[in-house]
Coordinates of C-alpha atoms and ligand atoms in Angstrom, one line a residue:
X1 CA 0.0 0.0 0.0
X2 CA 2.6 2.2 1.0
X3 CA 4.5 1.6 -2.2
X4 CA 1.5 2.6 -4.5
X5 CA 1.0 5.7 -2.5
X6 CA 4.8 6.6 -3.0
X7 CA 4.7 5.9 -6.7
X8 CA 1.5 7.8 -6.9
X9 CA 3.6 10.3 -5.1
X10 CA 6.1 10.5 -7.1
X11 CA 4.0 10.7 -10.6
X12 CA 1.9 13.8 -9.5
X13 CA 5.0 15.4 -8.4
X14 CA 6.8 14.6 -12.3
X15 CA 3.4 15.2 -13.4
X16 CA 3.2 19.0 -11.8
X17 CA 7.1 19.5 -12.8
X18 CA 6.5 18.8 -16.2
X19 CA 3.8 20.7 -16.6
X20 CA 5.5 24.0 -14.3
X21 CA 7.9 23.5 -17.0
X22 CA 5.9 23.8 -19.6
X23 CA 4.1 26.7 -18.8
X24 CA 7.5 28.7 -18.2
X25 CA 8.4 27.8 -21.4
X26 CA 5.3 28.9 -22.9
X27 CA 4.9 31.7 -20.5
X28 CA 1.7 33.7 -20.1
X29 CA 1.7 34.9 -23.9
X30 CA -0.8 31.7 -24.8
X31 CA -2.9 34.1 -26.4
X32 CA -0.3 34.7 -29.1
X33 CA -0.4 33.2 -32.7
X34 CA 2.4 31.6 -34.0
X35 CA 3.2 28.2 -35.2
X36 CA 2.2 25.2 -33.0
X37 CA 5.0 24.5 -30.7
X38 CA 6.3 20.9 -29.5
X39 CA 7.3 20.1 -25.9
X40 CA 10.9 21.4 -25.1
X41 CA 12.0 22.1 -28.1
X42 CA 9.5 24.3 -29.3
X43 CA 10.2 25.7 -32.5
X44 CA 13.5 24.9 -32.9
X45 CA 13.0 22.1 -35.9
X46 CA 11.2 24.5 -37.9
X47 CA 13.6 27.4 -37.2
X48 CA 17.2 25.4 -37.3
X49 CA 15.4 23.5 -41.2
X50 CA 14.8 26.8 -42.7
X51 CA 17.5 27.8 -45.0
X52 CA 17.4 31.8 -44.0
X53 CA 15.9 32.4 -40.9
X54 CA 14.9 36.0 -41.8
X55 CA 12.5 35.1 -44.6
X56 CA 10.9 32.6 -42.5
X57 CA 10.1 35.5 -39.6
X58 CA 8.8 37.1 -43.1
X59 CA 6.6 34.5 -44.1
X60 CA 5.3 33.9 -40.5
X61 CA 4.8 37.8 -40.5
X62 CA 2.8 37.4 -43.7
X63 CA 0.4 34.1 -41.9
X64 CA 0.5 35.5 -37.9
X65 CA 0.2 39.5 -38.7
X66 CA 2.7 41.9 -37.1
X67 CA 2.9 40.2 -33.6
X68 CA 3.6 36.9 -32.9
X69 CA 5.6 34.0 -31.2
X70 CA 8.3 31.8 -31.6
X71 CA 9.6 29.3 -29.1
X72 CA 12.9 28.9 -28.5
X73 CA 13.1 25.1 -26.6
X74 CA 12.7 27.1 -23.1
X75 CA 12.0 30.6 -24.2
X76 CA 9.3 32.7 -25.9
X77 CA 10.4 34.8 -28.1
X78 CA 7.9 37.6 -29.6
X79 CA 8.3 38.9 -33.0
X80 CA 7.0 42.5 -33.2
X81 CA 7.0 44.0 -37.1
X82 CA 5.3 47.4 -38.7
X83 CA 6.1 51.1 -39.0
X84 CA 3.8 52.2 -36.8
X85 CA 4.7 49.6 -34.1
X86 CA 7.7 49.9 -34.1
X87 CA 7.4 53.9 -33.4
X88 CA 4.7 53.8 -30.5
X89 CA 7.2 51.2 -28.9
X90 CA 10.4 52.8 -29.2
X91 CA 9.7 56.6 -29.6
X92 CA 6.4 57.2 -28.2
X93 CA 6.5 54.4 -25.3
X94 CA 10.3 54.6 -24.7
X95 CA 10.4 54.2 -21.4
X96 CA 8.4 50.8 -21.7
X97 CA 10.8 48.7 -24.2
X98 CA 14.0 50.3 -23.6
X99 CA 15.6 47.4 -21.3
X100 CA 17.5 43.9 -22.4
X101 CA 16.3 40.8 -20.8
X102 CA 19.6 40.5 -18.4
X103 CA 19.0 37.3 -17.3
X104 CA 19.6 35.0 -20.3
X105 CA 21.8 32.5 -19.3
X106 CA 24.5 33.1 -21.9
X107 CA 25.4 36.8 -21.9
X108 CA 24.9 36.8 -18.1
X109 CA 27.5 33.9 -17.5
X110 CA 29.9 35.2 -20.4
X111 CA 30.0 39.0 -19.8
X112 CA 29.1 38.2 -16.1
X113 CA 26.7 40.9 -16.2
X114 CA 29.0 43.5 -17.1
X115 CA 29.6 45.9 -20.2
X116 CA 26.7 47.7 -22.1
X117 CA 24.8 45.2 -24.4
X118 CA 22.8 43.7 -21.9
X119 CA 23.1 46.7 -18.9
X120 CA 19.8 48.3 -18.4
X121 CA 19.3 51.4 -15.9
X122 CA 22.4 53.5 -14.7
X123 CA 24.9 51.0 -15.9
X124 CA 23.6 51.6 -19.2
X125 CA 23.5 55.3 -18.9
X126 CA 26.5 55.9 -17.8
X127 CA 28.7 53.8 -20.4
X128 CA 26.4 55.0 -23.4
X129 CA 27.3 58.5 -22.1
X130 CA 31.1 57.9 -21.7
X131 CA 31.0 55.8 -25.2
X132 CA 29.1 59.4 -26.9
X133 CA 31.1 62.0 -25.4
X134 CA 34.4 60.4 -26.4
X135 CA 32.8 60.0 -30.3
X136 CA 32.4 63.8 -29.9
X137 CA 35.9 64.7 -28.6
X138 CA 37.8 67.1 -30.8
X139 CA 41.3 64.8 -30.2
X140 CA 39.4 61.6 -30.6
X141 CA 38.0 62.9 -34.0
X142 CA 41.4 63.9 -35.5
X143 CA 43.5 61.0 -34.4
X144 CA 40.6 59.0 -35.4
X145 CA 40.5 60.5 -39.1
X146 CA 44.8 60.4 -39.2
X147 CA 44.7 56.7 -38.5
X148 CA 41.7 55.8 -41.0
X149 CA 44.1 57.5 -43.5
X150 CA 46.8 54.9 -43.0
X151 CA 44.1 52.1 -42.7
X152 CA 42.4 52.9 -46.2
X153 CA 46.3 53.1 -47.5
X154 CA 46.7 49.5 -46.4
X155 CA 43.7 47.7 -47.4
X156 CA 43.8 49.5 -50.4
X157 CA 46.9 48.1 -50.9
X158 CA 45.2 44.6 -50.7
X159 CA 43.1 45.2 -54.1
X160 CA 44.6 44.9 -57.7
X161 CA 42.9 45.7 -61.3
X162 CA 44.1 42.5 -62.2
X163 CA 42.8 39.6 -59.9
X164 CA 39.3 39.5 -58.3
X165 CA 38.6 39.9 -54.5
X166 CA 36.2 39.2 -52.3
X167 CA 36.3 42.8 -50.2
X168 CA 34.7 41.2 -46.9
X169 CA 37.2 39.5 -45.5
X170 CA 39.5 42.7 -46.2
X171 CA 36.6 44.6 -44.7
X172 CA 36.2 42.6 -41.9
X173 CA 39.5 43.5 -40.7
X174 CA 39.7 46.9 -41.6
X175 CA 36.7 47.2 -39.0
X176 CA 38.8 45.5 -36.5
X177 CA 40.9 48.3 -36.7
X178 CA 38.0 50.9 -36.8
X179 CA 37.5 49.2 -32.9
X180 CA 41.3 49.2 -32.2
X181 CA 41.5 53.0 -33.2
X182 CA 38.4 54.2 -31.3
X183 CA 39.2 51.9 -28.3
X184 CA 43.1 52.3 -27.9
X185 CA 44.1 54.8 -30.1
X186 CA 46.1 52.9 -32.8
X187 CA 45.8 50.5 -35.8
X188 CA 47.8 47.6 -36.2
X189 CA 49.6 46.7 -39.5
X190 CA 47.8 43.3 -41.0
X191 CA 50.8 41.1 -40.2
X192 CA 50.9 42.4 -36.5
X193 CA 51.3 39.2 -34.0
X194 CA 49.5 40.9 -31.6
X195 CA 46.6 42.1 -34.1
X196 CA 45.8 38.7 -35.2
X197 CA 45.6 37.3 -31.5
X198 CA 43.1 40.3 -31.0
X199 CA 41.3 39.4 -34.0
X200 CA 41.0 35.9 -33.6
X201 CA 39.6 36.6 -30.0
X202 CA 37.6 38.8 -30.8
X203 CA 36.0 37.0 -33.5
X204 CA 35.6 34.2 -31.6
X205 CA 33.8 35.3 -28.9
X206 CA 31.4 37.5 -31.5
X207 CA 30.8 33.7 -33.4
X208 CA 30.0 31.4 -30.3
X209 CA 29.3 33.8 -27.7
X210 CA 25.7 35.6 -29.3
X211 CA 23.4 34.9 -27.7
X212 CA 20.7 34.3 -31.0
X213 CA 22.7 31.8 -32.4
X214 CA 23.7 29.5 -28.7
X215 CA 21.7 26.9 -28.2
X216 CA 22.5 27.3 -24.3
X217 CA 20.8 30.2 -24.6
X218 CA 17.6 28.3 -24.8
X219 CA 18.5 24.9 -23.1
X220 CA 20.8 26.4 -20.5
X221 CA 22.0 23.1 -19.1
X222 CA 23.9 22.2 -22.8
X223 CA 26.7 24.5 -20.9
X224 CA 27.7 21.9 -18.3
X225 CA 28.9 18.8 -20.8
X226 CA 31.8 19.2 -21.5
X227 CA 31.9 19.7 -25.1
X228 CA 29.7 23.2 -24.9
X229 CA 31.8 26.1 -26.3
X230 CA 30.6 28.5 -24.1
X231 CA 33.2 27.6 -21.1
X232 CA 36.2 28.5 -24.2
X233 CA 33.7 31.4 -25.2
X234 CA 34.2 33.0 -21.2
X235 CA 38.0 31.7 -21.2
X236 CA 38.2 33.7 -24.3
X237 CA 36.4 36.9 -22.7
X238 CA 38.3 37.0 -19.6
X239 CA 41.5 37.1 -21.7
X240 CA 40.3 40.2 -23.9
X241 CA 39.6 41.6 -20.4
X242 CA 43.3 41.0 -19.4
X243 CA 44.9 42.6 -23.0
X244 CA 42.6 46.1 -22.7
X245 CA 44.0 45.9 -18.8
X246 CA 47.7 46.3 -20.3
X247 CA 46.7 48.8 -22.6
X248 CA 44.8 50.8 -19.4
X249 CA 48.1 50.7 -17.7
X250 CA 50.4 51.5 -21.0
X251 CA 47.8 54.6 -21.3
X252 CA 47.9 55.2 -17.8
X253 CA 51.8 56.2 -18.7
X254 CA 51.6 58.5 -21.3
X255 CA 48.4 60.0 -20.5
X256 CA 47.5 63.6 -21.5
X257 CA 44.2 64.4 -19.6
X258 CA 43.7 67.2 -22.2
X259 CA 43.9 65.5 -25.7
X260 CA 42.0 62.3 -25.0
X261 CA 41.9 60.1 -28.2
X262 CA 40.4 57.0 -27.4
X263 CA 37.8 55.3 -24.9
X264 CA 40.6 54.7 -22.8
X265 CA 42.0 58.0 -22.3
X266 CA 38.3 59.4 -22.0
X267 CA 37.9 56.6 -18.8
X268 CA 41.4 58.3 -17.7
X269 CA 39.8 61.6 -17.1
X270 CA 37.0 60.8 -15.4
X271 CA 37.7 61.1 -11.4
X272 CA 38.9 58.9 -9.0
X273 CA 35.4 59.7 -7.4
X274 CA 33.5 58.9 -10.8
X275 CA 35.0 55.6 -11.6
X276 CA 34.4 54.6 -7.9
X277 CA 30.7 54.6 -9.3
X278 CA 30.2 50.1 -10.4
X279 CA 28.8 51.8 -13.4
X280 CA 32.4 53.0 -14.6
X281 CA 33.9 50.3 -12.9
X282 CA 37.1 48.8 -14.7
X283 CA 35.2 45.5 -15.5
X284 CA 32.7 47.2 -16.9
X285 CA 34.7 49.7 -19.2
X286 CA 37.0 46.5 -20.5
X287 CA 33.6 44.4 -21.2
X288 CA 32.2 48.0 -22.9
X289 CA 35.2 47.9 -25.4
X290 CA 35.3 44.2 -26.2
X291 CA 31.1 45.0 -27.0
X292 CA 32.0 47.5 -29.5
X293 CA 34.5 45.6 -31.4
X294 CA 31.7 42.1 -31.4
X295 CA 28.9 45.2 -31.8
X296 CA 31.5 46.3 -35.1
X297 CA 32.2 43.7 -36.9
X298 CA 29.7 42.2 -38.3
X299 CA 27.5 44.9 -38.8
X300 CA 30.2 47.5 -40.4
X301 CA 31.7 45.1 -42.4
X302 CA 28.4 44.5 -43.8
X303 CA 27.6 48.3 -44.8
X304 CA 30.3 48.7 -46.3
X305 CA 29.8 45.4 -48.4
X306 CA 26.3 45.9 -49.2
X307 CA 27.6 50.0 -50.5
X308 CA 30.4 48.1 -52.4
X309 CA 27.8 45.7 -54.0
X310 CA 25.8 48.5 -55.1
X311 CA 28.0 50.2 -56.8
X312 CA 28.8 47.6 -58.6
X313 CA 25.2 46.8 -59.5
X314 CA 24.8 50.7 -60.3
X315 CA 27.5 51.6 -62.6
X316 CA 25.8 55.0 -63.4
X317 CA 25.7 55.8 -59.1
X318 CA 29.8 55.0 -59.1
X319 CA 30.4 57.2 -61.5
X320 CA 27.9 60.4 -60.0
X321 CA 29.8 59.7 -56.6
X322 CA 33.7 59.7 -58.2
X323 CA 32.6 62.7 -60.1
X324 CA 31.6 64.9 -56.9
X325 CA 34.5 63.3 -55.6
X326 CA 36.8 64.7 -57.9
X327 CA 35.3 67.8 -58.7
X328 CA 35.3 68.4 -54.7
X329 CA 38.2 67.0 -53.7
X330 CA 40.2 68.1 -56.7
X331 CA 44.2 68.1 -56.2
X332 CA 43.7 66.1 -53.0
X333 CA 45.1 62.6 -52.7
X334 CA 42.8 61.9 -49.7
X335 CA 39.1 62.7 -49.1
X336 CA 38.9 64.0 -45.7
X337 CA 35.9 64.8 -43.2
X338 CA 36.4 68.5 -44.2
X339 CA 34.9 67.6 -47.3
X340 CA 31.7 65.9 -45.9
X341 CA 29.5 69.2 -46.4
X342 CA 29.9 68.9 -50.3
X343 CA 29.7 65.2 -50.7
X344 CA 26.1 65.5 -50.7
X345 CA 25.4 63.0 -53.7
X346 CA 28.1 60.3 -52.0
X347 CA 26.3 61.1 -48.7
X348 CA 22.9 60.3 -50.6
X349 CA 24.1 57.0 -52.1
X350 CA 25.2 56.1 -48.4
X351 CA 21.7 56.7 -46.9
X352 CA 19.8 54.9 -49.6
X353 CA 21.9 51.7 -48.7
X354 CA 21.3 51.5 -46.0
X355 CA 17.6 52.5 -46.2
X356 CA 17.0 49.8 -48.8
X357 CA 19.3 47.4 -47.6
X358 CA 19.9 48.0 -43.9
X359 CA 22.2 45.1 -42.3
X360 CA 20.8 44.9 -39.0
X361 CA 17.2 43.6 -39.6
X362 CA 16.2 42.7 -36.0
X363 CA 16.9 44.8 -32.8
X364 CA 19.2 43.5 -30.1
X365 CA 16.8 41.1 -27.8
X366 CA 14.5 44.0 -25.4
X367 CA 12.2 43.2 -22.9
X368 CA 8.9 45.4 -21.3
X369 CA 9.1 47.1 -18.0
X370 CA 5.3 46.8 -17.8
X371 CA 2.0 45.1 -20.2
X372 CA 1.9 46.1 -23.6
X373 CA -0.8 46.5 -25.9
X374 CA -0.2 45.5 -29.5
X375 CA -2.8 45.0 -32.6
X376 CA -5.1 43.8 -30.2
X377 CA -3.0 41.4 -28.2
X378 CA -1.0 42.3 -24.3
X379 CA 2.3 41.0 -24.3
X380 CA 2.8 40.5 -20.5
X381 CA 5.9 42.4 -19.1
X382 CA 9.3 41.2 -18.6
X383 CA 8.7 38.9 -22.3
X384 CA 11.7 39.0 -24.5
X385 CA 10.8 40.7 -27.4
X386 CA 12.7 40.8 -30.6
X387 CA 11.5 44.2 -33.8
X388 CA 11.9 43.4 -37.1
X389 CA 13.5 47.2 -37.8
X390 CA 13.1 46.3 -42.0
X391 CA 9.4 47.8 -42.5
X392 CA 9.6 51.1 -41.3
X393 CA 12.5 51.7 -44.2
X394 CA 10.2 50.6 -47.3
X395 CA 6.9 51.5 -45.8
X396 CA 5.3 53.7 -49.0
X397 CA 3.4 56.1 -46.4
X398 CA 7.0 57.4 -45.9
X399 CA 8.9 56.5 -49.1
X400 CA 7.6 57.0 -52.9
X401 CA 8.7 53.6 -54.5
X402 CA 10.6 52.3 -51.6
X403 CA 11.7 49.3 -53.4
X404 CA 13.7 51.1 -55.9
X405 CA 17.1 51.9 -55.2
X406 CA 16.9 55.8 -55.9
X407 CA 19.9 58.1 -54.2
X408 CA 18.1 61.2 -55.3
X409 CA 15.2 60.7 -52.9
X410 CA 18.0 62.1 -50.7
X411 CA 18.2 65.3 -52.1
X412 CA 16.4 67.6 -49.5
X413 CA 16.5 65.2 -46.2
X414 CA 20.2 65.0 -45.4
X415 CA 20.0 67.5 -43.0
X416 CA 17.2 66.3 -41.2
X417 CA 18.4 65.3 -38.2
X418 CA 16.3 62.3 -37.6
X419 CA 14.0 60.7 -40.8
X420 CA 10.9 59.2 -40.0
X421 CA 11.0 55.3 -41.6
X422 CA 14.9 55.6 -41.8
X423 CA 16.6 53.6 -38.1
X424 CA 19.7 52.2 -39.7
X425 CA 21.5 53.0 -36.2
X426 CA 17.8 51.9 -34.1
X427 CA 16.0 54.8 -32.9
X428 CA 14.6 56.1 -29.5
X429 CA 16.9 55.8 -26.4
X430 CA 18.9 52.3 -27.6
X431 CA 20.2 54.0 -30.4
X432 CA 23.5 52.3 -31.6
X433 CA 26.0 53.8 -29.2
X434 CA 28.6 53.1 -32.1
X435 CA 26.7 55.2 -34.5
X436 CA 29.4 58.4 -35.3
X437 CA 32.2 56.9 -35.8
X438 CA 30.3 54.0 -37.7
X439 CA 29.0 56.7 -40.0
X440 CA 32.3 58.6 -40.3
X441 CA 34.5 55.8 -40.8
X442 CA 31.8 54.6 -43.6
X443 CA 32.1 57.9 -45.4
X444 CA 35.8 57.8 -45.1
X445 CA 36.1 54.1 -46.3
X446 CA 34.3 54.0 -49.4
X447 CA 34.7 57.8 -50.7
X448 CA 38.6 57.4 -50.3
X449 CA 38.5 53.8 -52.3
X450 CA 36.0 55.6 -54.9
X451 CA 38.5 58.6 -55.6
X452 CA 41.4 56.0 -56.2
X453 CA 39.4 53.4 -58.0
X454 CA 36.8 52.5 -60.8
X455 CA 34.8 49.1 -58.9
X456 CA 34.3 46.3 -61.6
X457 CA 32.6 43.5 -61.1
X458 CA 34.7 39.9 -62.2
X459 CA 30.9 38.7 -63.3
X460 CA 28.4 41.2 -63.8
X461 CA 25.8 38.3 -63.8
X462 CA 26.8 37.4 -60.5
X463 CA 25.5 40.2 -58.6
X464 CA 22.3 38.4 -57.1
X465 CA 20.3 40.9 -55.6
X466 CA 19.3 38.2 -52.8
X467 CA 20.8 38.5 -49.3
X468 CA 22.1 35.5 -46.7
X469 CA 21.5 36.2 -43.1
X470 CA 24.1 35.0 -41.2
X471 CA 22.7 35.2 -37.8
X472 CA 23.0 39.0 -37.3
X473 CA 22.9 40.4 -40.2
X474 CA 21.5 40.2 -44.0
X475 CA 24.5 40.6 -46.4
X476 CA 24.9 40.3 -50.2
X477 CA 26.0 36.6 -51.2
X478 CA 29.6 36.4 -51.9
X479 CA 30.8 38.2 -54.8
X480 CA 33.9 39.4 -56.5
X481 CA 35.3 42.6 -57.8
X482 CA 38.7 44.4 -59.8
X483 CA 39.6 47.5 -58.7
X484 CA 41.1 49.4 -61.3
X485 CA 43.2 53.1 -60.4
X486 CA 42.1 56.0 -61.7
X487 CA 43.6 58.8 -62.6
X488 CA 42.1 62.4 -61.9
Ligands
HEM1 C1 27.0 50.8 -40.0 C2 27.3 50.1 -39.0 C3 26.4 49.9 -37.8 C4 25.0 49.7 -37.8 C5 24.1 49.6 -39.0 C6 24.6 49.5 -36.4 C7 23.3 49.3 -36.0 C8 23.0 49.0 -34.7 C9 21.6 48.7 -34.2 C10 20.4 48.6 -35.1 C11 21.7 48.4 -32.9 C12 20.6 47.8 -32.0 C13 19.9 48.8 -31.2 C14 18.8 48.1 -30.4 O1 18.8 47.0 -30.1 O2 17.9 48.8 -30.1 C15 23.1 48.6 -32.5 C16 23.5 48.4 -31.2 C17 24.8 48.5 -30.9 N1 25.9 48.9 -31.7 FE1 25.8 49.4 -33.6 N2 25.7 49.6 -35.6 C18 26.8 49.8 -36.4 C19 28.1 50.1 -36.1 C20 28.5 50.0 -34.8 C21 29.9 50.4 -34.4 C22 31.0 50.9 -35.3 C23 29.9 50.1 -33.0 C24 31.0 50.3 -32.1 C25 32.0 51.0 -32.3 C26 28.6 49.6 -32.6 C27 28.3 49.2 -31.3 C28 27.0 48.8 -30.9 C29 26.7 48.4 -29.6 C30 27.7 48.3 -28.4 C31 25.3 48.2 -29.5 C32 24.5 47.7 -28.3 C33 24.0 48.9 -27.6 C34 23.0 48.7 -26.6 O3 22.9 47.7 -25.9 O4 22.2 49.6 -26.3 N3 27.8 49.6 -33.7 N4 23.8 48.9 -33.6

């Protein structure tokens, strides 16, 4: 008797576990659409079989309207698309959407709640204010536009009329040295020892370390066999956290509180009282940095692919953009920021990239202070909710033909400070934090490589206007192109 009352026992308890579990994994947003959903693993069949997991959130877009579900094995996930949700959330109801979900299991035990990506409240405010002030410093600016010159020299260098390249790799690390500029000061040659140990860190821990594409993210206890990546991914971490602690103490040397040129030398001058503050704490500065090189590299190396790709696709644009370059920057051998006012047409081409093909389709994970109302539906606070940021930027209430790739649309808005339907950088309080020197260095990059050389495509049938997503970011599909000098 006593044995059937045990195993009786024993099955309501499994019985209640498994079905405590299985609420928390569907959470309180039942009343969501979205695709039917298995036990434990949720969505994940559907999501890890489709080929580009961007035109699947499309399609389910198209079947479930502009809010619903997805669930990743423990976690809910809401999709939230359309102009005008996307502005009530982030503009008008910008206190409501503003914070990350900090307790997902992989940034919290890899970052170890530090840095900016995933800080919400003062933490937050405080780095995103040290990060913007520095982007605005008059010695950061100049040493930053000196050491782009040698940069653009270098992977210039790396391009010939007479074989084809692939530019993203070259890219890629060009953007490395974007972060290494803005973060410490200096570039690195290419065949630097210590630039490829950076690189290879760095790019490691942007690979396995995202949160989107771990699966410990959604099954956290994957980290605890042995073969998970994520311990190497935090090994990894904690050494980038020891190499920007030798360049603190190499800057702490030479320091010149009044020209500060880098996020280092800007954390310098803050006071002894300031940086007592968690918020500014050393931890959180060094995990700050190695966030703006992972928050970098894919998603500048991608801009300036996706320009590249469209020059190549509009011959007549590449030619409009070296003409004002030469006729603006005539008897210079570098285009420089003093020349931005009068670049308005390569300014123009700039913007409609990345309005028609913007990178960074979905917003960094947010999550709601309090209930939301959307299209009908409340999403319950504290969900994790990701925004497709795609629609507002070929929505035709805002843009006449939006599918067409038209620079000239351009024409009168390129001083507005802030265009409705065009979030490139995010919009509202979240705003990319990397956003200057991203846009800078972007001018910079592709009007200097313009001014030396004519962009040919090795097959100008290969140019498929179809993106891949590769977990962050939509790109073109690899391509090839000659660069041949011209002279001027
Ligand atoms: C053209 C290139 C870039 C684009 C299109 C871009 C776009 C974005 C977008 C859309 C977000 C998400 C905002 C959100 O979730 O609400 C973001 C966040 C972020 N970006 Fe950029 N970004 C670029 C370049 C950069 C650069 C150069 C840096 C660093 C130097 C950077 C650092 C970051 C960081 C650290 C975040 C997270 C900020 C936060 O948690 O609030 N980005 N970026």
């Amino acid at each position: 008797m006593e044995s059937i009352t045990t195993l009786a026992l024993t099955f309501s308890v499994c019985s209640l576990t498994i079905y405590c579990v299985y609420r928390r994994m569907v959470g309180s947003s039942t009343n969501l659409p979205g695709p039917r959903a298995w036990p434990i693993l949720g969505n994940l069949l559907m999501i890890s079989r489709a080929k580009d997991f961007y035109k699947l959130t499309k399609e389910l877009q198209k079947k479930y309207g502009n809010v619903y579900k997805l669930q990743f094995g423990q976690l809910t996930i809401i999709f939230i698309s359309g102009h005008k949700n996307i502005t009530k959330f982030w503009i008008e109801d910008g206190d409501i959407s503003t914070d990350r979900p900090d307790w997902l299991f992989c940034p919290r035990v890899i970052t170890k709640q530090k840095g900016i990506i995933m800080a919400n409240g003062h933490q937050y405010i405080e780095l995103y204010k040290l990060l913007m002030q520095a982007q605005h410093g008059e010695f950061f600016q100049k040493n930053m536009e000196l050491q782009l010159t040698e940069e653009i020299n270098e992977l210039c260098e790396c391009f010939s009329p007479d074989n084809a390249v692939d530019p993203l790799e070259h890219f890629r690390t060009s953007v490395l040295n974007v972060g290494a500029i803005m973060a410490f000061g200096k570039r690195f040659q290419y065949s630097d020892a210590e630039f490829k140990t950076l690189y290879a860190r760095i790019l490691y821990v942007f690979k396995h370390g995202q949160s989107f594409g771990r699966k410990e993210t959604f099954f956290s206890w994957l980290a605890y066999f042995t073969k998970s990546q994520v311990r190497k991914v935090i090994a990894e971490n904690d050494k980038l956290h020891e190499y920007i602690r030798e360049q603190l103490k190499d800057h702490k040397m030479e320091h010149n509180p009044k020209s500060p040129k880098d996020f280092l030398d800007f954390y310098l001058n803050l006071s002894e009282d300031t940086r007592k503050d968690s918020a500014l704490s050393e931890a959180n500065m060094f995990q700050t940095i190695i966030e703006m090189f992972t928050g970098s590299i894919d998603s500048l190396t991608a801009t300036l692919t996706i320009i590249v790709f469209y020059l190549l696709k509009y011959p007549d644009v590449q030619r409009k953009c070296r003409e004002e370059l030469h006729r603006v920057c005539k008897g210079k051998s570098t285009v420089t920021l003093e020349d931005r006012d009068q670049l308005l047409y390569n300014r123009s081409t700039i913007r409609e990239v990345l309005r028609i093909a913007k990178p960074l389709v979905f917003s960094i994970y947010r999550t709601n202070k309090r209930d939301m109302e959307v299209d009908g539906y409340t999403i319950p606070a504290k969900s994790i909710i990701l925004y497709d940021l795609n629609d507002p930027q070929i929505d035709p209430a805002v843009w006449e033909n939006p599918l067409e790739f038209n620079p000239d649309r351009w024409t009168d808005r390129l001083t507005e400070p802030q265009t409705d339907g065009f979030l490139p950088f995010g919009t509202g309080e979240r705003k990319c934090p990397g956003r200057i020197e991203a846009e800078r260095s972007t001018l910079l990059i592709t009007t200097n490589i313009l001014q030396k050389f004519e962009l040919i495509p090795e097959d100008v049938n290969n140019l498929p206007m179809e993106r891949e997503w590769t977990g962050v970011v939509l790109r073109p599909k690899p391509f090839k192109m000659f660069m041949k000098p011209v002279k001027y």
